[in-house]
């Protein structure tokens, strides 16, 4: 168990708060979507209202990417969301950063620069080694405590996530706490339990399917999206060149064998699409998987209506449904039906849990709501659903194992 904000005497304490505000970025380099910032408002406002001095730590993008930008516009938006001034500084652990953090007074909030502007932050370390990085050694001396609210990044063993709690008392923020509560007790959710695996990250989905079937966590795995297409091919369906080339180009060709092995081992628990939607004359056209023409060259872009009816029947009897990834190319109006209808049906299940950051924003756009829990995490949620430990959570649970390193 990790300590939470309930265990922290906040007033007058300088707290480094790691959040995950990694967000879509517009062409002008500023924030395009504030969903991830809004998620952290409760944690940050609680700390500020309780008289904390808050230094926000976060990453944005990956080196080399178009979204690898500074956190200046994030700080501006946080200021609006928190209803108080939030300073931004273009440094993270230098003497200038230490001076600014050291000068904070009760209720002040500052956003430090994108942690990944420093090369060590984009590497993965054991916690003890992470505690020796420049970021942790530079900043820890001016912090009294560390709060990790960045559930969505908790599967990374990076210095800002595992180094600080190794040298400072660490606490889970409110987002982290609620994610761990829900995703950490999957075994206790009502049965039968159904996992819906869609989207395009075929290897991750097959890992999840293997793991939940082996552990007896899943009664049914429903496949959709590119994942469903891979299972159809593994089952001997000739989906045609367009779908096959897509899978090959994404580097998932070898996953077909893994899907076939899974069908051999657990086939009776795995549901495959019965029909797919393709584009014909500019419109949605549905075809049964047994009625696909030879030399078919139309890509399977969504699950069809009889698959939806079949999956809805399974969901009617479910106690819990866990969904990850869209059922089709929901970005195109003709192919959003599978995702919209399947996720809508899932909201009627007693416990419905959605993992996958991009899926969550797609659902908001489609106006589908009413789930028991929508995770802020993509990779982190998937990892928890396979009951694998998250390095950042383990580091919090272990607590400080080292004395705070002296600064260079
Ligand atoms: N049949 C299909 N053919 C091609 N692309 C598909 C198909 N079905 C779904 N997709 C694509 O899958 C993408 C989303 O998949 P992904 O696995 O990244 O889900 P996600 O919810 O974004 O996960 P995460 O939040 O973990 O990143 C969408 O862009 C969608 O267009
Ligand atoms: O968006 C995410 O999934 C997290 O912020 C982690 O980002 P990363 O995959 O670049 O480490």
Tab-separated table of C-alpha atoms and ligand atoms in Angstrom:
chain	number	residue	atom	x	y	z
A	1	UNK	CA	0.000	0.000	0.000
A	2	UNK	CA	1.220	3.474	-0.783
A	3	UNK	CA	0.710	6.496	1.423
A	4	UNK	CA	-1.744	9.047	0.035
A	5	UNK	CA	-2.367	12.766	0.510
A	6	UNK	CA	-4.290	11.803	3.661
A	7	UNK	CA	-0.930	10.822	5.202
A	8	UNK	CA	0.885	14.050	4.288
A	9	UNK	CA	1.063	17.086	6.564
A	10	UNK	CA	0.854	19.505	3.669
A	11	UNK	CA	0.975	22.989	5.203
A	12	UNK	CA	4.313	24.689	4.625
A	13	UNK	CA	5.681	21.609	2.822
A	14	UNK	CA	7.457	21.961	-0.523
A	15	UNK	CA	6.145	19.137	-2.672
A	16	UNK	CA	7.388	17.912	-6.060
A	17	UNK	CA	4.246	16.702	-7.826
A	18	UNK	CA	4.763	14.425	-10.847
A	19	UNK	CA	1.726	14.630	-13.126
A	20	UNK	CA	1.078	13.215	-16.595
A	21	UNK	CA	-0.044	16.105	-18.770
A	22	UNK	CA	1.458	14.642	-21.933
A	23	UNK	CA	-1.117	15.963	-24.414
A	24	UNK	CA	-1.876	16.513	-28.088
A	25	UNK	CA	-0.067	19.631	-29.377
A	26	UNK	CA	-1.246	22.080	-32.079
A	27	UNK	CA	0.836	23.123	-35.076
A	28	UNK	CA	1.894	26.275	-33.210
A	29	UNK	CA	3.455	24.150	-30.457
A	30	UNK	CA	0.820	24.823	-27.801
A	31	UNK	CA	-1.587	22.587	-25.934
A	32	UNK	CA	-4.446	21.236	-28.099
A	33	UNK	CA	-6.405	19.244	-25.492
A	34	UNK	CA	-6.577	19.817	-21.735
A	35	UNK	CA	-8.205	16.534	-20.615
A	36	UNK	CA	-5.097	15.277	-18.870
A	37	UNK	CA	-4.600	18.613	-17.092
A	38	UNK	CA	-8.185	18.587	-15.814
A	39	UNK	CA	-7.626	15.122	-14.365
A	40	UNK	CA	-4.959	16.490	-11.985
A	41	UNK	CA	-6.877	19.547	-10.766
A	42	UNK	CA	-8.192	17.777	-7.649
A	43	UNK	CA	-4.734	16.744	-6.485
A	44	UNK	CA	-3.131	20.106	-7.192
A	45	UNK	CA	-5.906	22.217	-5.704
A	46	UNK	CA	-6.041	20.049	-2.605
A	47	UNK	CA	-2.303	20.501	-2.048
A	48	UNK	CA	-2.532	24.262	-2.635
A	49	UNK	CA	-5.650	24.709	-0.488
A	50	UNK	CA	-3.927	22.838	2.312
A	51	UNK	CA	-1.028	25.320	2.210
A	52	UNK	CA	1.445	23.303	0.156
A	53	UNK	CA	4.203	24.799	-1.991
A	54	UNK	CA	3.911	22.953	-5.267
A	55	UNK	CA	6.549	22.320	-7.958
A	56	UNK	CA	4.969	20.463	-10.871
A	57	UNK	CA	7.098	17.943	-12.772
A	58	UNK	CA	5.940	16.484	-16.099
A	59	UNK	CA	7.045	15.289	-19.512
A	60	UNK	CA	5.626	16.232	-22.892
A	61	UNK	CA	6.242	14.130	-26.017
A	62	UNK	CA	9.329	12.182	-26.915
A	63	UNK	CA	12.670	13.603	-28.164
A	64	UNK	CA	12.490	14.247	-31.898
A	65	UNK	CA	8.688	14.343	-32.042
A	66	UNK	CA	6.590	17.338	-33.132
A	67	UNK	CA	4.930	17.270	-29.709
A	68	UNK	CA	8.248	17.527	-27.853
A	69	UNK	CA	7.627	21.076	-26.619
A	70	UNK	CA	7.960	23.189	-23.489
A	71	UNK	CA	5.322	23.196	-20.742
A	72	UNK	CA	4.644	26.940	-20.984
A	73	UNK	CA	1.144	26.611	-22.485
A	74	UNK	CA	0.375	23.792	-20.040
A	75	UNK	CA	1.173	26.168	-17.163
A	76	UNK	CA	-1.104	28.857	-18.633
A	77	UNK	CA	-3.987	26.401	-18.875
A	78	UNK	CA	-3.343	25.015	-15.380
A	79	UNK	CA	-3.519	28.545	-14.056
A	80	UNK	CA	-7.003	28.936	-15.622
A	81	UNK	CA	-8.143	25.543	-14.337
A	82	UNK	CA	-6.853	26.145	-10.802
A	83	UNK	CA	-8.089	29.738	-10.728
A	84	UNK	CA	-4.785	31.091	-9.437
A	85	UNK	CA	-1.441	32.186	-10.878
A	86	UNK	CA	0.788	29.302	-11.921
A	87	UNK	CA	4.331	30.275	-12.845
A	88	UNK	CA	6.319	28.496	-15.511
A	89	UNK	CA	10.112	28.329	-15.512
A	90	UNK	CA	12.242	27.045	-18.373
A	91	UNK	CA	14.505	25.033	-16.077
A	92	UNK	CA	14.001	21.859	-14.048
A	93	UNK	CA	16.877	21.197	-11.656
A	94	UNK	CA	19.508	23.934	-12.178
A	95	UNK	CA	20.473	26.367	-9.420
A	96	UNK	CA	17.888	28.771	-10.901
A	97	UNK	CA	15.209	26.089	-10.531
A	98	UNK	CA	16.290	25.369	-6.958
A	99	UNK	CA	16.133	29.049	-6.091
A	100	UNK	CA	12.604	29.437	-7.503
A	101	UNK	CA	11.324	26.293	-5.768
A	102	UNK	CA	13.092	27.272	-2.533
A	103	UNK	CA	11.362	30.696	-2.610
A	104	UNK	CA	7.797	29.290	-2.969
A	105	UNK	CA	5.405	30.299	-0.200
A	106	UNK	CA	2.292	28.462	1.018
A	107	UNK	CA	-0.274	28.049	-1.805
A	108	UNK	CA	2.227	28.861	-4.615
A	109	UNK	CA	2.484	26.675	-7.704
A	110	UNK	CA	5.218	26.558	-10.337
A	111	UNK	CA	5.520	24.324	-13.411
A	112	UNK	CA	9.097	23.256	-14.103
A	113	UNK	CA	10.325	22.578	-17.648
A	114	UNK	CA	9.591	19.348	-19.577
A	115	UNK	CA	11.609	16.701	-17.717
A	116	UNK	CA	12.493	14.976	-21.000
A	117	UNK	CA	14.490	18.004	-22.150
A	118	UNK	CA	17.199	16.259	-20.084
A	119	UNK	CA	18.526	13.081	-21.654
A	120	UNK	CA	18.585	11.012	-18.453
A	121	UNK	CA	14.822	11.343	-18.108
A	122	UNK	CA	14.284	9.467	-21.346
A	123	UNK	CA	16.236	6.462	-20.033
A	124	UNK	CA	14.974	3.718	-17.736
A	125	UNK	CA	16.892	2.989	-14.521
A	126	UNK	CA	16.656	0.944	-11.378
A	127	UNK	CA	15.312	3.314	-8.677
A	128	UNK	CA	18.625	3.553	-6.790
A	129	UNK	CA	20.435	4.530	-9.978
A	130	UNK	CA	17.629	6.937	-10.946
A	131	UNK	CA	18.170	8.655	-7.595
A	132	UNK	CA	21.711	9.506	-8.706
A	133	UNK	CA	20.658	11.357	-11.877
A	134	UNK	CA	21.195	15.112	-12.208
A	135	UNK	CA	17.445	15.743	-12.089
A	136	UNK	CA	16.921	14.005	-8.759
A	137	UNK	CA	20.206	15.076	-7.197
A	138	UNK	CA	19.606	18.661	-8.319
A	139	UNK	CA	16.005	19.106	-7.229
A	140	UNK	CA	15.463	16.750	-4.266
A	141	UNK	CA	17.387	18.968	-1.798
A	142	UNK	CA	14.750	21.740	-2.086
A	143	UNK	CA	11.778	19.338	-1.793
A	144	UNK	CA	10.312	17.992	1.457
A	145	UNK	CA	8.065	15.406	-0.163
A	146	UNK	CA	7.180	13.818	-3.505
A	147	UNK	CA	3.668	13.152	-4.797
A	148	UNK	CA	3.160	10.898	-7.796
A	149	UNK	CA	-0.133	11.501	-9.600
A	150	UNK	CA	1.177	10.365	-13.000
A	151	UNK	CA	-0.557	6.988	-13.247
A	152	UNK	CA	-0.420	7.139	-17.055
A	153	UNK	CA	3.394	7.174	-16.955
A	154	UNK	CA	3.794	4.731	-14.049
A	155	UNK	CA	4.941	1.913	-16.345
A	156	UNK	CA	8.129	3.884	-17.060
A	157	UNK	CA	11.132	3.486	-14.777
A	158	UNK	CA	12.363	7.026	-15.384
A	159	UNK	CA	14.084	9.304	-12.838
A	160	UNK	CA	11.167	11.651	-12.163
A	161	UNK	CA	8.982	8.595	-11.496
A	162	UNK	CA	11.210	6.207	-9.554
A	163	UNK	CA	14.177	8.346	-8.429
A	164	UNK	CA	12.426	10.897	-6.187
A	165	UNK	CA	10.515	8.407	-4.016
A	166	UNK	CA	13.804	6.616	-3.401
A	167	UNK	CA	15.185	9.663	-1.573
A	168	UNK	CA	12.045	11.513	-0.400
A	169	UNK	CA	8.861	10.473	1.389
A	170	UNK	CA	6.484	9.598	-1.439
A	171	UNK	CA	2.677	9.782	-1.664
A	172	UNK	CA	0.102	8.791	-4.276
A	173	UNK	CA	-1.943	11.728	-5.593
A	174	UNK	CA	-5.716	11.439	-6.026
A	175	UNK	CA	-5.560	10.260	-9.672
A	176	UNK	CA	-2.990	7.609	-8.811
A	177	UNK	CA	-5.000	6.531	-5.793
A	178	UNK	CA	-8.254	6.058	-7.690
A	179	UNK	CA	-6.561	4.259	-10.617
A	180	UNK	CA	-4.843	1.843	-8.218
A	181	UNK	CA	-8.102	1.284	-6.332
A	182	UNK	CA	-9.986	0.290	-9.468
A	183	UNK	CA	-7.361	-1.374	-11.646
A	184	UNK	CA	-5.547	-3.008	-8.727
A	185	UNK	CA	-8.585	-5.004	-7.701
A	186	UNK	CA	-9.776	-6.429	-11.005
A	187	UNK	CA	-10.004	-9.886	-9.380
A	188	UNK	CA	-12.733	-8.584	-7.077
A	189	UNK	CA	-15.011	-7.211	-9.803
A	190	UNK	CA	-18.285	-9.065	-10.547
A	191	UNK	CA	-18.214	-12.051	-12.883
A	192	UNK	CA	-18.573	-13.076	-15.663
A	193	UNK	CA	-15.752	-10.797	-16.773
A	194	UNK	CA	-15.433	-9.766	-20.414
A	195	UNK	CA	-12.361	-8.141	-21.981
A	196	UNK	CA	-12.927	-6.237	-25.228
A	197	UNK	CA	-9.661	-5.830	-27.099
A	198	UNK	CA	-9.709	-3.541	-30.129
A	199	UNK	CA	-7.467	-0.833	-31.543
A	200	UNK	CA	-4.190	-1.202	-33.320
A	201	UNK	CA	-1.641	-2.249	-30.671
A	202	UNK	CA	-1.919	-5.913	-31.547
A	203	UNK	CA	1.071	-7.178	-29.566
A	204	UNK	CA	-0.041	-5.461	-26.331
A	205	UNK	CA	-3.583	-6.801	-26.771
A	206	UNK	CA	-2.395	-10.362	-27.336
A	207	UNK	CA	-0.212	-10.063	-24.202
A	208	UNK	CA	-3.272	-8.963	-22.236
A	209	UNK	CA	-5.431	-11.749	-23.699
A	210	UNK	CA	-2.864	-14.448	-22.849
A	211	UNK	CA	-2.387	-13.133	-19.374
A	212	UNK	CA	-6.047	-12.717	-18.398
A	213	UNK	CA	-7.001	-16.094	-19.876
A	214	UNK	CA	-4.075	-17.891	-18.203
A	215	UNK	CA	-4.925	-16.307	-14.858
A	216	UNK	CA	-8.605	-17.149	-15.243
A	217	UNK	CA	-9.507	-13.442	-15.015
A	218	UNK	CA	-11.463	-13.389	-18.284
A	219	UNK	CA	-14.539	-15.441	-19.114
A	220	UNK	CA	-14.691	-13.975	-22.615
A	221	UNK	CA	-12.290	-11.978	-24.785
A	222	UNK	CA	-14.068	-10.107	-27.597
A	223	UNK	CA	-11.779	-9.031	-30.422
A	224	UNK	CA	-12.316	-6.023	-32.678
A	225	UNK	CA	-10.344	-3.415	-34.637
A	226	UNK	CA	-6.999	-4.481	-36.084
A	227	UNK	CA	-6.741	-7.000	-33.222
A	228	UNK	CA	-9.928	-8.671	-34.487
A	229	UNK	CA	-8.553	-8.723	-38.041
A	230	UNK	CA	-5.382	-10.479	-36.848
A	231	UNK	CA	-7.473	-13.109	-35.041
A	232	UNK	CA	-9.616	-13.631	-38.139
A	233	UNK	CA	-6.530	-14.293	-40.273
A	234	UNK	CA	-5.167	-16.584	-37.520
A	235	UNK	CA	-8.477	-18.458	-37.722
A	236	UNK	CA	-8.002	-19.034	-41.466
A	237	UNK	CA	-10.154	-16.186	-42.866
A	238	UNK	CA	-8.746	-14.592	-46.030
A	239	UNK	CA	-9.341	-10.906	-45.305
A	240	UNK	CA	-7.590	-9.903	-48.538
A	241	UNK	CA	-4.530	-7.863	-49.401
A	242	UNK	CA	-5.563	-4.472	-47.999
A	243	UNK	CA	-6.079	-5.694	-44.417
A	244	UNK	CA	-3.126	-8.098	-44.577
A	245	UNK	CA	-0.749	-5.449	-45.952
A	246	UNK	CA	-1.798	-3.058	-43.189
A	247	UNK	CA	-0.976	-5.660	-40.524
A	248	UNK	CA	2.321	-6.454	-42.226
A	249	UNK	CA	3.254	-2.754	-42.555
A	250	UNK	CA	2.518	-2.177	-38.852
A	251	UNK	CA	5.019	-4.936	-38.029
A	252	UNK	CA	2.359	-7.268	-36.604
A	253	UNK	CA	2.619	-10.186	-39.050
A	254	UNK	CA	4.246	-12.475	-36.444
A	255	UNK	CA	1.331	-11.784	-34.113
A	256	UNK	CA	-0.873	-13.938	-36.359
A	257	UNK	CA	0.971	-17.044	-35.093
A	258	UNK	CA	0.618	-15.900	-31.492
A	259	UNK	CA	-3.103	-15.315	-32.069
A	260	UNK	CA	-3.399	-18.821	-33.564
A	261	UNK	CA	-1.651	-20.317	-30.503
A	262	UNK	CA	-4.035	-18.443	-28.242
A	263	UNK	CA	-7.024	-19.755	-30.210
A	264	UNK	CA	-5.635	-23.306	-29.851
A	265	UNK	CA	-5.262	-22.886	-26.090
A	266	UNK	CA	-8.338	-20.825	-25.224
A	267	UNK	CA	-10.448	-20.681	-28.398
A	268	UNK	CA	-13.747	-21.277	-26.600
A	269	UNK	CA	-13.221	-18.051	-24.610
A	270	UNK	CA	-12.255	-15.864	-27.572
A	271	UNK	CA	-14.946	-14.275	-29.762
A	272	UNK	CA	-14.071	-13.236	-33.339
A	273	UNK	CA	-15.933	-10.821	-35.630
A	274	UNK	CA	-18.654	-12.491	-37.719
A	275	UNK	CA	-18.817	-9.669	-40.251
A	276	UNK	CA	-16.774	-6.600	-41.147
A	277	UNK	CA	-17.464	-3.202	-42.672
A	278	UNK	CA	-15.567	-2.084	-45.762
A	279	UNK	CA	-15.747	1.023	-47.934
A	280	UNK	CA	-17.589	0.475	-51.208
A	281	UNK	CA	-18.489	3.328	-53.575
A	282	UNK	CA	-17.628	5.767	-50.809
A	283	UNK	CA	-20.049	4.139	-48.330
A	284	UNK	CA	-20.050	1.619	-45.483
A	285	UNK	CA	-20.787	-1.885	-46.714
A	286	UNK	CA	-20.985	-4.923	-44.420
A	287	UNK	CA	-19.931	-8.465	-45.415
A	288	UNK	CA	-19.965	-11.735	-43.457
A	289	UNK	CA	-16.459	-13.086	-42.940
A	290	UNK	CA	-17.524	-16.304	-44.713
A	291	UNK	CA	-18.811	-14.372	-47.719
A	292	UNK	CA	-15.695	-12.341	-48.527
A	293	UNK	CA	-14.950	-12.492	-52.256
A	294	UNK	CA	-11.741	-14.193	-53.421
A	295	UNK	CA	-8.993	-11.626	-54.068
A	296	UNK	CA	-10.854	-9.175	-51.833
A	297	UNK	CA	-9.050	-5.812	-51.828
A	298	UNK	CA	-11.352	-3.851	-49.515
A	299	UNK	CA	-9.887	-3.209	-46.050
A	300	UNK	CA	-11.913	-4.321	-42.999
A	301	UNK	CA	-12.399	-0.979	-41.238
A	302	UNK	CA	-14.971	-1.844	-38.560
A	303	UNK	CA	-16.935	-4.717	-37.088
A	304	UNK	CA	-20.349	-5.247	-38.683
A	305	UNK	CA	-23.910	-5.393	-37.301
A	306	UNK	CA	-24.114	-9.148	-36.710
A	307	UNK	CA	-20.828	-9.040	-34.767
A	308	UNK	CA	-22.282	-6.203	-32.701
A	309	UNK	CA	-25.428	-8.211	-31.981
A	310	UNK	CA	-23.297	-11.240	-31.021
A	311	UNK	CA	-21.030	-9.164	-28.716
A	312	UNK	CA	-24.019	-7.334	-27.190
A	313	UNK	CA	-25.532	-10.688	-26.213
A	314	UNK	CA	-22.325	-11.635	-24.376
A	315	UNK	CA	-22.255	-8.224	-22.661
A	316	UNK	CA	-25.880	-8.604	-21.501
A	317	UNK	CA	-24.779	-11.391	-19.123
A	318	UNK	CA	-21.496	-9.763	-18.043
A	319	UNK	CA	-20.790	-8.523	-14.504
A	320	UNK	CA	-17.671	-6.625	-15.559
A	321	UNK	CA	-16.414	-5.397	-18.903
A	322	UNK	CA	-12.925	-4.049	-19.495
A	323	UNK	CA	-12.404	-2.310	-22.825
A	324	UNK	CA	-9.280	-1.156	-24.583
A	325	UNK	CA	-9.006	0.252	-28.095
A	326	UNK	CA	-11.684	1.198	-30.638
A	327	UNK	CA	-13.631	-1.401	-32.653
A	328	UNK	CA	-12.855	0.287	-35.962
A	329	UNK	CA	-11.528	3.397	-37.670
A	330	UNK	CA	-13.766	5.613	-35.550
A	331	UNK	CA	-12.112	8.753	-36.962
A	332	UNK	CA	-14.190	8.220	-40.166
A	333	UNK	CA	-17.952	8.712	-39.797
A	334	UNK	CA	-18.738	5.564	-41.804
A	335	UNK	CA	-16.720	3.405	-39.414
A	336	UNK	CA	-17.522	4.810	-35.981
A	337	UNK	CA	-20.621	2.619	-35.542
A	338	UNK	CA	-18.802	-0.406	-34.088
A	339	UNK	CA	-16.990	1.651	-31.462
A	340	UNK	CA	-20.009	3.780	-30.563
A	341	UNK	CA	-22.457	0.861	-30.282
A	342	UNK	CA	-20.127	-1.579	-28.539
A	343	UNK	CA	-18.995	0.976	-25.955
A	344	UNK	CA	-22.579	2.141	-25.444
A	345	UNK	CA	-23.613	-1.466	-24.736
A	346	UNK	CA	-20.736	-1.712	-22.254
A	347	UNK	CA	-22.095	1.190	-20.193
A	348	UNK	CA	-25.073	-1.054	-19.246
A	349	UNK	CA	-22.796	-3.622	-17.584
A	350	UNK	CA	-22.626	-3.417	-13.776
A	351	UNK	CA	-18.892	-2.561	-13.784
A	352	UNK	CA	-17.417	-1.040	-16.944
A	353	UNK	CA	-13.769	-0.023	-17.121
A	354	UNK	CA	-12.148	1.731	-20.081
A	355	UNK	CA	-8.374	1.710	-20.482
A	356	UNK	CA	-6.465	3.638	-23.141
A	357	UNK	CA	-5.980	7.387	-23.218
A	358	UNK	CA	-6.790	7.770	-26.905
A	359	UNK	CA	-9.892	5.628	-26.603
A	360	UNK	CA	-11.075	7.830	-23.765
A	361	UNK	CA	-10.797	10.991	-25.862
A	362	UNK	CA	-12.499	9.249	-28.802
A	363	UNK	CA	-15.421	8.327	-26.538
A	364	UNK	CA	-15.738	11.890	-25.348
A	365	UNK	CA	-15.895	12.996	-28.985
A	366	UNK	CA	-18.512	10.343	-29.802
A	367	UNK	CA	-20.471	11.432	-26.724
A	368	UNK	CA	-20.441	7.953	-25.148
A	369	UNK	CA	-20.422	8.216	-21.374
A	370	UNK	CA	-21.551	6.399	-18.247
A	371	UNK	CA	-18.640	4.031	-17.525
A	372	UNK	CA	-17.748	3.031	-13.970
A	373	UNK	CA	-14.133	4.061	-14.544
A	374	UNK	CA	-12.261	5.660	-17.434
A	375	UNK	CA	-8.539	5.268	-16.908
A	376	UNK	CA	-6.145	8.125	-17.637
A	377	UNK	CA	-3.573	5.541	-18.716
A	378	UNK	CA	-2.953	3.635	-21.933
A	379	UNK	CA	0.155	1.460	-21.538
A	380	UNK	CA	0.022	1.750	-17.740
A	381	UNK	CA	-3.592	0.555	-17.573
A	382	UNK	CA	-2.834	-2.373	-19.876
A	383	UNK	CA	0.082	-3.376	-17.720
A	384	UNK	CA	-2.061	-3.306	-14.592
A	385	UNK	CA	-4.762	-5.344	-16.279
A	386	UNK	CA	-2.204	-8.113	-16.740
A	387	UNK	CA	-1.424	-7.845	-13.005
A	388	UNK	CA	2.158	-6.724	-13.731
A	389	UNK	CA	3.707	-4.323	-11.203
A	390	UNK	CA	4.237	-0.719	-12.298
A	391	UNK	CA	7.785	0.475	-11.476
A	392	UNK	CA	6.667	3.909	-10.274
A	393	UNK	CA	4.112	2.353	-7.925
A	394	UNK	CA	6.636	-0.161	-6.594
A	395	UNK	CA	9.055	2.697	-5.887
A	396	UNK	CA	6.331	4.551	-3.953
A	397	UNK	CA	5.438	1.404	-2.009
A	398	UNK	CA	9.072	0.683	-1.131
A	399	UNK	CA	9.508	4.195	0.251
A	400	UNK	CA	12.848	6.018	0.612
A	401	UNK	CA	15.716	3.541	0.604
A	402	UNK	CA	18.483	6.120	0.342
A	403	UNK	CA	19.411	9.289	2.084
A	404	UNK	CA	18.861	12.350	-0.035
A	405	UNK	CA	21.959	12.717	-2.215
A	406	UNK	CA	24.078	15.790	-1.693
A	407	UNK	CA	23.935	18.135	-4.673
A	408	UNK	CA	27.087	18.325	-6.891
B	1	LIG	N1	-9.944	-2.121	-38.608
B	1	LIG	C1	-9.041	-1.156	-38.440
B	1	LIG	N2	-8.136	-0.867	-39.415
B	1	LIG	C2	-7.208	0.109	-39.240
B	1	LIG	N3	-7.106	0.857	-38.117
B	1	LIG	C3	-7.973	0.602	-37.126
B	1	LIG	C4	-8.975	-0.396	-37.223
B	1	LIG	N4	-9.666	-0.413	-36.072
B	1	LIG	C5	-9.126	0.546	-35.273
B	1	LIG	N5	-8.112	1.165	-35.902
B	1	LIG	C6	-7.288	2.283	-35.431
B	1	LIG	O1	-6.763	2.018	-34.144
B	1	LIG	C7	-6.319	3.260	-33.601
B	1	LIG	C8	-6.352	3.269	-32.080
B	1	LIG	O2	-5.699	2.122	-31.586
B	1	LIG	P1	-4.831	2.094	-30.250
B	1	LIG	O3	-4.458	0.691	-30.013
B	1	LIG	O4	-3.748	3.122	-30.348
B	1	LIG	O5	-5.913	2.486	-29.156
B	1	LIG	P2	-5.803	3.547	-28.017
B	1	LIG	O6	-7.068	3.598	-27.290
B	1	LIG	O7	-5.327	4.806	-28.651
B	1	LIG	O8	-4.722	2.993	-27.049
B	1	LIG	P3	-3.738	3.837	-26.120
B	1	LIG	O9	-4.519	4.853	-25.408
B	1	LIG	O10	-3.155	2.757	-25.291
B	1	LIG	O11	-2.744	4.513	-27.044
B	1	LIG	C9	-7.270	4.293	-34.171
B	1	LIG	O12	-6.508	5.304	-34.785
B	1	LIG	C10	-8.122	3.517	-35.200
B	1	LIG	O13	-8.293	4.214	-36.414
B	2	LIG	O1	0.978	9.126	-22.952
B	2	LIG	C1	1.420	8.177	-22.271
B	2	LIG	O2	1.084	6.987	-22.467
B	2	LIG	C2	2.326	8.506	-21.135
B	2	LIG	O3	2.430	9.885	-20.954
B	2	LIG	C3	3.683	7.883	-21.329
B	2	LIG	O4	4.298	8.441	-22.454
B	2	LIG	P1	5.444	7.628	-23.196
B	2	LIG	O5	4.766	6.428	-23.835
B	2	LIG	O6	6.045	8.583	-24.188
B	2	LIG	O7	6.442	7.187	-22.157
